[in-house]
Every structure is written in C-alpha cells, then in structure tokens.
Amino acid sequence: MLRICSWFVLALGLAGAALADSIDGTLRVVDGDTVDVAGVRVRLHGIDAPERDQPCTTLSGQNWACGDWVTRRVHDLFDGRAARCTPLDVDRYGRTVARCTVGQRDMGQVLVQEGLAYAYRKYSMAYDLDEKAAVIADRGIHGFIMDSPARYRLTRIEGRSAPDPDCRIKGNINADGVRIYHLPGQAFYERTGIRPEKGERWFCSEAQARASGWRPARR
C-alpha cells in the first residue's frame, strides 16, 4: 500500500513539473481566445472572447459578425509572433490553459483592454479592472449589443443543447425557409416547435435573434 501511495505522489509530482514548463514558439491564432504555440493548442487563461460565429448588433440596430471581427483583430495583433506560454491547467477539451506573453506583454490583458475579450471572472479576477476600463470607454465589443460568450455557447445549436430557462425566444423556419422568431405570449408561440436538425434554435434576446438573421413574428 505504501509503495502504491509513493508511486501516486511521484506521478502527481511529475505531472505538475511537466505542466510548469513553458511553451515557447511562434503563435498561430485559432480564434479570439485560443492559439497554437509550438504545436500545442492553448486556451488563454482568464479571458473569454466571442465565438467565431457569434453575432452582435450595433447600437443603431445593424447586424454585425462580432466573433469573426474579433478573431481577425487578434490575428492582426499576434499571429506569427514569438510567444511564451505558462501552463496553468488543462480544460475538458484537452487544451492547455495558459497565460501567454508576446513581446513582454500579457496577451490576455491586451485583449481585455482592447475590448476583444471579456474577463472570465469564473476562473480569474486578474483582468477585472481592465474590462471595467474597456466598458467605460465603449472599446471593441463593449460598443455592441451581444450576449456573453458563455450564454451564446449555451444556446448555440450543436444537435444536443437544451434551451436555457432564460432563453425562451423560439427561432422557427417556416415552409418557405423564412426565419421567424416568436416571443412568449405571441399568437403562435405555444404551437411552434423547435427542430434543431432543421437549423431552428432558441434565443436569449431579440437582439441576438435579429443579429442571427431571424425576423420578428407579426403576431
């Protein structure tokens, strides 16, 4: 029994040592908060950027592809540059969660300061003040109307997700292929079913539905 415990402690120590090693190499941007460095897929610690397909709405009501815009901005800032990443954890998708520096600058902090990502307070408060400053300045994504990336992931159709209790707007596609959203209380809300396999989905806000290409039901 003592021998087994000793082996387990040794294994934990070796895993911790491996995790502590830095990852150095040329950085390739995957999306707003995910990069490849030296062949390792890295999820940046402490931030959460819009998903690549995530829409938003301008204050004037114009639909905008925020997720794609963020990815392109991060690419322009960091792609192809030398990076050093310090591993902190491994997420459920097998990605290394790490804090990365490029040219002595904390990449996560830069992205939050520029309004290209949110501070992911669920996991870290490191960038809390950076986000608050970006919000005050309406910088980047803070100048748009959009759901948080976490909420968007909950409602994005992946052939498996159930609607969040707070996301009750029904995005229906009629026989002519027209995308129409129904609010609770409208005439056809109760009889409207959602078929994910047909591309139908649930929304958390009218702004999200409009930005995704759905129009409101007339009654």
PDB file of C-alpha atoms in Angstrom:
ATOM      1  CA  MET A   1       0.000   0.000   0.000  1.00  0.00           C
ATOM      2  CA  LEU A   2       2.860   2.370   0.874  1.00  0.00           C
ATOM      3  CA  ARG A   3       4.509   1.574  -2.465  1.00  0.00           C
ATOM      4  CA  ILE A   4       1.274   2.436  -4.357  1.00  0.00           C
ATOM      5  CA  CYS A   5       0.893   5.733  -2.489  1.00  0.00           C
ATOM      6  CA  SER A   6       4.516   6.619  -3.156  1.00  0.00           C
ATOM      7  CA  TRP A   7       4.055   5.945  -6.883  1.00  0.00           C
ATOM      8  CA  PHE A   8       0.882   8.104  -6.943  1.00  0.00           C
ATOM      9  CA  VAL A   9       2.637  11.024  -5.246  1.00  0.00           C
ATOM     10  CA  LEU A  10       5.569  10.694  -7.662  1.00  0.00           C
ATOM     11  CA  ALA A  11       3.200  10.671 -10.656  1.00  0.00           C
ATOM     12  CA  LEU A  12       1.462  13.809  -9.429  1.00  0.00           C
ATOM     13  CA  GLY A  13       4.818  15.484  -8.940  1.00  0.00           C
ATOM     14  CA  LEU A  14       5.939  14.626 -12.464  1.00  0.00           C
ATOM     15  CA  ALA A  15       2.648  15.879 -13.938  1.00  0.00           C
ATOM     16  CA  GLY A  16       2.967  19.125 -12.026  1.00  0.00           C
ATOM     17  CA  ALA A  17       6.537  19.565 -13.208  1.00  0.00           C
ATOM     18  CA  ALA A  18       5.509  18.986 -16.825  1.00  0.00           C
ATOM     19  CA  LEU A  19       2.688  21.492 -16.518  1.00  0.00           C
ATOM     20  CA  ALA A  20       5.081  24.082 -15.117  1.00  0.00           C
ATOM     21  CA  ASP A  21       7.330  24.003 -18.222  1.00  0.00           C
ATOM     22  CA  SER A  22       6.821  26.981 -20.511  1.00  0.00           C
ATOM     23  CA  ILE A  23       5.706  26.597 -24.122  1.00  0.00           C
ATOM     24  CA  ASP A  24       7.784  28.739 -26.456  1.00  0.00           C
ATOM     25  CA  GLY A  25       7.288  29.218 -30.173  1.00  0.00           C
ATOM     26  CA  THR A  26       5.543  31.024 -32.997  1.00  0.00           C
ATOM     27  CA  LEU A  27       1.939  31.826 -32.179  1.00  0.00           C
ATOM     28  CA  ARG A  28      -0.905  30.990 -34.554  1.00  0.00           C
ATOM     29  CA  VAL A  29      -4.351  32.401 -33.826  1.00  0.00           C
ATOM     30  CA  VAL A  30      -7.273  29.945 -33.863  1.00  0.00           C
ATOM     31  CA  ASP A  31      -9.936  32.303 -32.520  1.00  0.00           C
ATOM     32  CA  GLY A  32     -10.259  35.143 -30.031  1.00  0.00           C
ATOM     33  CA  ASP A  33      -9.035  33.186 -27.004  1.00  0.00           C
ATOM     34  CA  THR A  34      -7.416  30.074 -28.496  1.00  0.00           C
ATOM     35  CA  VAL A  35      -3.977  29.830 -30.112  1.00  0.00           C
ATOM     36  CA  ASP A  36      -1.443  27.246 -31.216  1.00  0.00           C
ATOM     37  CA  VAL A  37       2.115  27.579 -29.911  1.00  0.00           C
ATOM     38  CA  ALA A  38       4.845  25.058 -30.809  1.00  0.00           C
ATOM     39  CA  GLY A  39       2.184  22.536 -31.838  1.00  0.00           C
ATOM     40  CA  VAL A  40       0.235  22.893 -28.565  1.00  0.00           C
ATOM     41  CA  ARG A  41      -3.401  24.068 -28.566  1.00  0.00           C
ATOM     42  CA  VAL A  42      -3.650  26.757 -25.867  1.00  0.00           C
ATOM     43  CA  ARG A  43      -6.752  28.292 -24.298  1.00  0.00           C
ATOM     44  CA  LEU A  44      -5.826  31.683 -22.832  1.00  0.00           C
ATOM     45  CA  HIS A  45      -6.356  31.832 -19.084  1.00  0.00           C
ATOM     46  CA  GLY A  46      -8.733  34.339 -17.508  1.00  0.00           C
ATOM     47  CA  ILE A  47     -10.464  35.633 -20.652  1.00  0.00           C
ATOM     48  CA  ASP A  48     -13.473  34.683 -22.767  1.00  0.00           C
ATOM     49  CA  ALA A  49     -13.757  36.015 -26.322  1.00  0.00           C
ATOM     50  CA  PRO A  50     -16.808  35.846 -28.617  1.00  0.00           C
ATOM     51  CA  GLU A  51     -17.148  32.606 -30.572  1.00  0.00           C
ATOM     52  CA  ARG A  52     -16.118  32.882 -34.228  1.00  0.00           C
ATOM     53  CA  ASP A  53     -19.740  32.594 -35.438  1.00  0.00           C
ATOM     54  CA  GLN A  54     -21.191  34.803 -32.690  1.00  0.00           C
ATOM     55  CA  PRO A  55     -23.268  37.755 -33.933  1.00  0.00           C
ATOM     56  CA  CYS A  56     -23.997  41.075 -32.275  1.00  0.00           C
ATOM     57  CA  THR A  57     -25.934  44.257 -33.014  1.00  0.00           C
ATOM     58  CA  THR A  58     -24.660  47.817 -33.240  1.00  0.00           C
ATOM     59  CA  LEU A  59     -26.355  50.490 -31.144  1.00  0.00           C
ATOM     60  CA  SER A  60     -28.040  51.680 -34.358  1.00  0.00           C
ATOM     61  CA  GLY A  61     -29.544  48.212 -34.940  1.00  0.00           C
ATOM     62  CA  GLN A  62     -27.147  46.928 -37.620  1.00  0.00           C
ATOM     63  CA  ASN A  63     -26.235  43.235 -37.533  1.00  0.00           C
ATOM     64  CA  TRP A  64     -22.521  42.588 -37.141  1.00  0.00           C
ATOM     65  CA  ALA A  65     -20.349  39.448 -37.143  1.00  0.00           C
ATOM     66  CA  CYS A  66     -18.565  40.214 -33.877  1.00  0.00           C
ATOM     67  CA  GLY A  67     -16.907  36.841 -33.428  1.00  0.00           C
ATOM     68  CA  ASP A  68     -15.265  36.875 -36.826  1.00  0.00           C
ATOM     69  CA  TRP A  69     -14.193  40.509 -36.369  1.00  0.00           C
ATOM     70  CA  VAL A  70     -12.565  39.712 -33.015  1.00  0.00           C
ATOM     71  CA  THR A  71     -10.683  36.752 -34.489  1.00  0.00           C
ATOM     72  CA  ARG A  72      -9.326  38.930 -37.293  1.00  0.00           C
ATOM     73  CA  ARG A  73      -8.253  41.642 -34.850  1.00  0.00           C
ATOM     74  CA  VAL A  74      -6.435  39.119 -32.633  1.00  0.00           C
ATOM     75  CA  HIS A  75      -4.778  37.688 -35.749  1.00  0.00           C
ATOM     76  CA  ASP A  76      -3.557  41.142 -36.761  1.00  0.00           C
ATOM     77  CA  LEU A  77      -2.152  41.790 -33.287  1.00  0.00           C
ATOM     78  CA  PHE A  78      -0.437  38.496 -32.530  1.00  0.00           C
ATOM     79  CA  ASP A  79      -0.347  35.924 -35.329  1.00  0.00           C
ATOM     80  CA  GLY A  80       3.157  34.894 -36.356  1.00  0.00           C
ATOM     81  CA  ARG A  81       4.853  36.450 -33.338  1.00  0.00           C
ATOM     82  CA  ALA A  82       7.078  34.718 -30.794  1.00  0.00           C
ATOM     83  CA  ALA A  83       5.195  33.764 -27.636  1.00  0.00           C
ATOM     84  CA  ARG A  84       5.935  32.208 -24.271  1.00  0.00           C
ATOM     85  CA  CYS A  85       3.036  30.478 -22.514  1.00  0.00           C
ATOM     86  CA  THR A  86       3.000  29.333 -18.892  1.00  0.00           C
ATOM     87  CA  PRO A  87       0.627  26.351 -18.468  1.00  0.00           C
ATOM     88  CA  LEU A  88      -1.814  26.528 -15.549  1.00  0.00           C
ATOM     89  CA  ASP A  89      -4.339  23.780 -16.244  1.00  0.00           C
ATOM     90  CA  VAL A  90      -5.895  21.512 -18.863  1.00  0.00           C
ATOM     91  CA  ASP A  91      -9.542  22.058 -19.858  1.00  0.00           C
ATOM     92  CA  ARG A  92     -12.189  19.441 -20.644  1.00  0.00           C
ATOM     93  CA  TYR A  93     -11.349  19.598 -24.360  1.00  0.00           C
ATOM     94  CA  GLY A  94      -7.726  18.692 -23.692  1.00  0.00           C
ATOM     95  CA  ARG A  95      -6.412  22.190 -24.385  1.00  0.00           C
ATOM     96  CA  THR A  96      -3.621  23.607 -22.252  1.00  0.00           C
ATOM     97  CA  VAL A  97      -4.899  26.587 -20.274  1.00  0.00           C
ATOM     98  CA  ALA A  98      -2.048  29.072 -20.066  1.00  0.00           C
ATOM     99  CA  ARG A  99      -1.038  32.681 -19.614  1.00  0.00           C
ATOM    100  CA  CYS A 100       0.873  33.837 -22.701  1.00  0.00           C
ATOM    101  CA  THR A 101       3.226  36.758 -23.208  1.00  0.00           C
ATOM    102  CA  VAL A 102       4.179  38.282 -26.549  1.00  0.00           C
ATOM    103  CA  GLY A 103       6.939  40.870 -26.523  1.00  0.00           C
ATOM    104  CA  GLN A 104       6.757  41.026 -22.710  1.00  0.00           C
ATOM    105  CA  ARG A 105       3.046  41.878 -22.873  1.00  0.00           C
ATOM    106  CA  ASP A 106       0.375  39.717 -21.263  1.00  0.00           C
ATOM    107  CA  MET A 107      -1.722  38.658 -24.244  1.00  0.00           C
ATOM    108  CA  GLY A 108      -4.900  38.132 -22.208  1.00  0.00           C
ATOM    109  CA  GLN A 109      -4.599  41.554 -20.622  1.00  0.00           C
ATOM    110  CA  VAL A 110      -4.097  43.229 -24.010  1.00  0.00           C
ATOM    111  CA  LEU A 111      -7.205  41.551 -25.440  1.00  0.00           C
ATOM    112  CA  VAL A 112      -9.375  42.586 -22.483  1.00  0.00           C
ATOM    113  CA  GLN A 113      -8.002  46.136 -22.527  1.00  0.00           C
ATOM    114  CA  GLU A 114      -8.721  46.432 -26.262  1.00  0.00           C
ATOM    115  CA  GLY A 115     -12.289  45.198 -25.821  1.00  0.00           C
ATOM    116  CA  LEU A 116     -11.642  41.990 -27.761  1.00  0.00           C
ATOM    117  CA  ALA A 117     -12.443  39.662 -24.865  1.00  0.00           C
ATOM    118  CA  TYR A 118     -14.217  39.622 -21.534  1.00  0.00           C
ATOM    119  CA  ALA A 119     -12.558  38.980 -18.180  1.00  0.00           C
ATOM    120  CA  TYR A 120     -13.542  35.388 -17.379  1.00  0.00           C
ATOM    121  CA  ARG A 121     -14.289  36.001 -13.704  1.00  0.00           C
ATOM    122  CA  LYS A 122     -15.484  32.434 -13.214  1.00  0.00           C
ATOM    123  CA  TYR A 123     -11.836  31.395 -13.378  1.00  0.00           C
ATOM    124  CA  SER A 124      -9.808  34.526 -12.638  1.00  0.00           C
ATOM    125  CA  MET A 125     -10.180  38.116 -11.447  1.00  0.00           C
ATOM    126  CA  ALA A 126      -6.837  39.087 -12.987  1.00  0.00           C
ATOM    127  CA  TYR A 127      -8.395  41.248 -15.706  1.00  0.00           C
ATOM    128  CA  ASP A 128     -11.407  42.596 -13.828  1.00  0.00           C
ATOM    129  CA  LEU A 129     -10.230  46.227 -13.786  1.00  0.00           C
ATOM    130  CA  ASP A 130      -9.030  46.020 -17.387  1.00  0.00           C
ATOM    131  CA  GLU A 131     -12.517  45.067 -18.530  1.00  0.00           C
ATOM    132  CA  LYS A 132     -14.182  47.778 -16.466  1.00  0.00           C
ATOM    133  CA  ALA A 133     -11.960  50.390 -18.123  1.00  0.00           C
ATOM    134  CA  ALA A 134     -12.812  48.994 -21.578  1.00  0.00           C
ATOM    135  CA  VAL A 135     -16.545  49.085 -20.778  1.00  0.00           C
ATOM    136  CA  ILE A 136     -16.370  52.735 -19.707  1.00  0.00           C
ATOM    137  CA  ALA A 137     -14.601  53.589 -22.977  1.00  0.00           C
ATOM    138  CA  ASP A 138     -17.070  51.523 -25.113  1.00  0.00           C
ATOM    139  CA  ARG A 139     -13.991  49.844 -26.537  1.00  0.00           C
ATOM    140  CA  GLY A 140     -14.349  46.961 -29.008  1.00  0.00           C
ATOM    141  CA  ILE A 141     -17.195  44.545 -28.230  1.00  0.00           C
ATOM    142  CA  HIS A 142     -18.457  46.834 -25.465  1.00  0.00           C
ATOM    143  CA  GLY A 143     -19.743  49.171 -28.158  1.00  0.00           C
ATOM    144  CA  PHE A 144     -22.155  46.468 -29.387  1.00  0.00           C
ATOM    145  CA  ILE A 145     -25.214  44.641 -28.051  1.00  0.00           C
ATOM    146  CA  MET A 146     -24.393  40.987 -27.580  1.00  0.00           C
ATOM    147  CA  ASP A 147     -24.710  38.021 -25.258  1.00  0.00           C
ATOM    148  CA  SER A 148     -21.749  36.862 -23.252  1.00  0.00           C
ATOM    149  CA  PRO A 149     -19.809  34.067 -24.998  1.00  0.00           C
ATOM    150  CA  ALA A 150     -20.808  31.668 -22.208  1.00  0.00           C
ATOM    151  CA  ARG A 151     -24.517  32.330 -22.738  1.00  0.00           C
ATOM    152  CA  TYR A 152     -24.121  32.133 -26.502  1.00  0.00           C
ATOM    153  CA  ARG A 153     -22.500  28.705 -26.178  1.00  0.00           C
ATOM    154  CA  LEU A 154     -25.462  27.531 -24.110  1.00  0.00           C
ATOM    155  CA  THR A 155     -27.970  28.478 -26.796  1.00  0.00           C
ATOM    156  CA  ARG A 156     -25.964  27.604 -29.914  1.00  0.00           C
ATOM    157  CA  ILE A 157     -27.377  24.581 -31.627  1.00  0.00           C
ATOM    158  CA  GLU A 158     -24.931  21.691 -31.625  1.00  0.00           C
ATOM    159  CA  GLY A 159     -27.523  18.948 -32.040  1.00  0.00           C
ATOM    160  CA  ARG A 160     -27.687  18.342 -28.302  1.00  0.00           C
ATOM    161  CA  SER A 161     -28.229  21.504 -26.239  1.00  0.00           C
ATOM    162  CA  ALA A 162     -31.471  22.198 -24.407  1.00  0.00           C
ATOM    163  CA  PRO A 163     -32.724  25.783 -24.030  1.00  0.00           C
ATOM    164  CA  ASP A 164     -31.553  27.794 -21.063  1.00  0.00           C
ATOM    165  CA  PRO A 165     -34.539  28.714 -18.816  1.00  0.00           C
ATOM    166  CA  ASP A 166     -33.838  32.390 -19.502  1.00  0.00           C
ATOM    167  CA  CYS A 167     -33.686  31.873 -23.274  1.00  0.00           C
ATOM    168  CA  ARG A 168     -37.290  31.361 -24.324  1.00  0.00           C
ATOM    169  CA  ILE A 169     -37.467  33.054 -27.731  1.00  0.00           C
ATOM    170  CA  LYS A 170     -38.250  30.483 -30.431  1.00  0.00           C
ATOM    171  CA  GLY A 171     -36.379  30.732 -33.732  1.00  0.00           C
ATOM    172  CA  ASN A 172     -38.565  28.936 -36.260  1.00  0.00           C
ATOM    173  CA  ILE A 173     -38.012  28.343 -40.011  1.00  0.00           C
ATOM    174  CA  ASN A 174     -41.247  28.240 -41.997  1.00  0.00           C
ATOM    175  CA  ALA A 175     -42.059  26.192 -45.102  1.00  0.00           C
ATOM    176  CA  ASP A 176     -40.671  28.940 -47.362  1.00  0.00           C
ATOM    177  CA  GLY A 177     -37.359  28.979 -45.497  1.00  0.00           C
ATOM    178  CA  VAL A 178     -38.072  32.308 -43.767  1.00  0.00           C
ATOM    179  CA  ARG A 179     -36.535  32.606 -40.320  1.00  0.00           C
ATOM    180  CA  ILE A 180     -39.039  33.984 -37.812  1.00  0.00           C
ATOM    181  CA  TYR A 181     -38.726  34.332 -34.057  1.00  0.00           C
ATOM    182  CA  HIS A 182     -41.666  34.107 -31.661  1.00  0.00           C
ATOM    183  CA  LEU A 183     -41.835  35.760 -28.244  1.00  0.00           C
ATOM    184  CA  PRO A 184     -43.673  34.216 -25.276  1.00  0.00           C
ATOM    185  CA  GLY A 185     -47.298  35.358 -25.382  1.00  0.00           C
ATOM    186  CA  GLN A 186     -47.490  35.797 -29.167  1.00  0.00           C
ATOM    187  CA  ALA A 187     -50.254  34.061 -31.145  1.00  0.00           C
ATOM    188  CA  PHE A 188     -48.209  31.127 -32.465  1.00  0.00           C
ATOM    189  CA  TYR A 189     -45.668  30.786 -29.673  1.00  0.00           C
ATOM    190  CA  GLU A 190     -47.183  27.769 -27.918  1.00  0.00           C
ATOM    191  CA  ARG A 191     -47.787  25.776 -31.098  1.00  0.00           C
ATOM    192  CA  THR A 192     -44.313  26.479 -32.509  1.00  0.00           C
ATOM    193  CA  GLY A 193     -41.854  23.645 -32.057  1.00  0.00           C
ATOM    194  CA  ILE A 194     -38.062  23.868 -32.331  1.00  0.00           C
ATOM    195  CA  ARG A 195     -36.326  21.337 -34.596  1.00  0.00           C
ATOM    196  CA  PRO A 196     -32.549  21.651 -34.173  1.00  0.00           C
ATOM    197  CA  GLU A 197     -31.911  19.267 -37.066  1.00  0.00           C
ATOM    198  CA  LYS A 198     -33.587  21.833 -39.370  1.00  0.00           C
ATOM    199  CA  GLY A 199     -31.473  24.712 -38.064  1.00  0.00           C
ATOM    200  CA  GLU A 200     -34.109  26.080 -35.687  1.00  0.00           C
ATOM    201  CA  ARG A 201     -32.978  27.336 -32.301  1.00  0.00           C
ATOM    202  CA  TRP A 202     -33.656  29.216 -29.082  1.00  0.00           C
ATOM    203  CA  PHE A 203     -32.587  32.802 -28.371  1.00  0.00           C
ATOM    204  CA  CYS A 204     -31.972  34.771 -25.186  1.00  0.00           C
ATOM    205  CA  SER A 205     -32.811  38.192 -26.627  1.00  0.00           C
ATOM    206  CA  GLU A 206     -34.413  39.805 -29.657  1.00  0.00           C
ATOM    207  CA  ALA A 207     -31.069  41.446 -30.455  1.00  0.00           C
ATOM    208  CA  GLN A 208     -29.437  38.022 -30.660  1.00  0.00           C
ATOM    209  CA  ALA A 209     -32.238  36.695 -32.895  1.00  0.00           C
ATOM    210  CA  ARG A 210     -32.052  39.660 -35.283  1.00  0.00           C
ATOM    211  CA  ALA A 211     -28.265  39.511 -35.466  1.00  0.00           C
ATOM    212  CA  SER A 212     -28.514  35.822 -36.386  1.00  0.00           C
ATOM    213  CA  GLY A 213     -30.849  36.548 -39.311  1.00  0.00           C
ATOM    214  CA  TRP A 214     -34.304  35.961 -37.810  1.00  0.00           C
ATOM    215  CA  ARG A 215     -37.168  38.486 -38.142  1.00  0.00           C
ATOM    216  CA  PRO A 216     -39.961  39.001 -35.583  1.00  0.00           C
ATOM    217  CA  ALA A 217     -43.319  37.272 -35.970  1.00  0.00           C
ATOM    218  CA  ARG A 218     -46.073  39.708 -36.966  1.00  0.00           C
ATOM    219  CA  ARG A 219     -48.398  38.448 -34.232  1.00  0.00           C
TER     220      ARG A 219
END
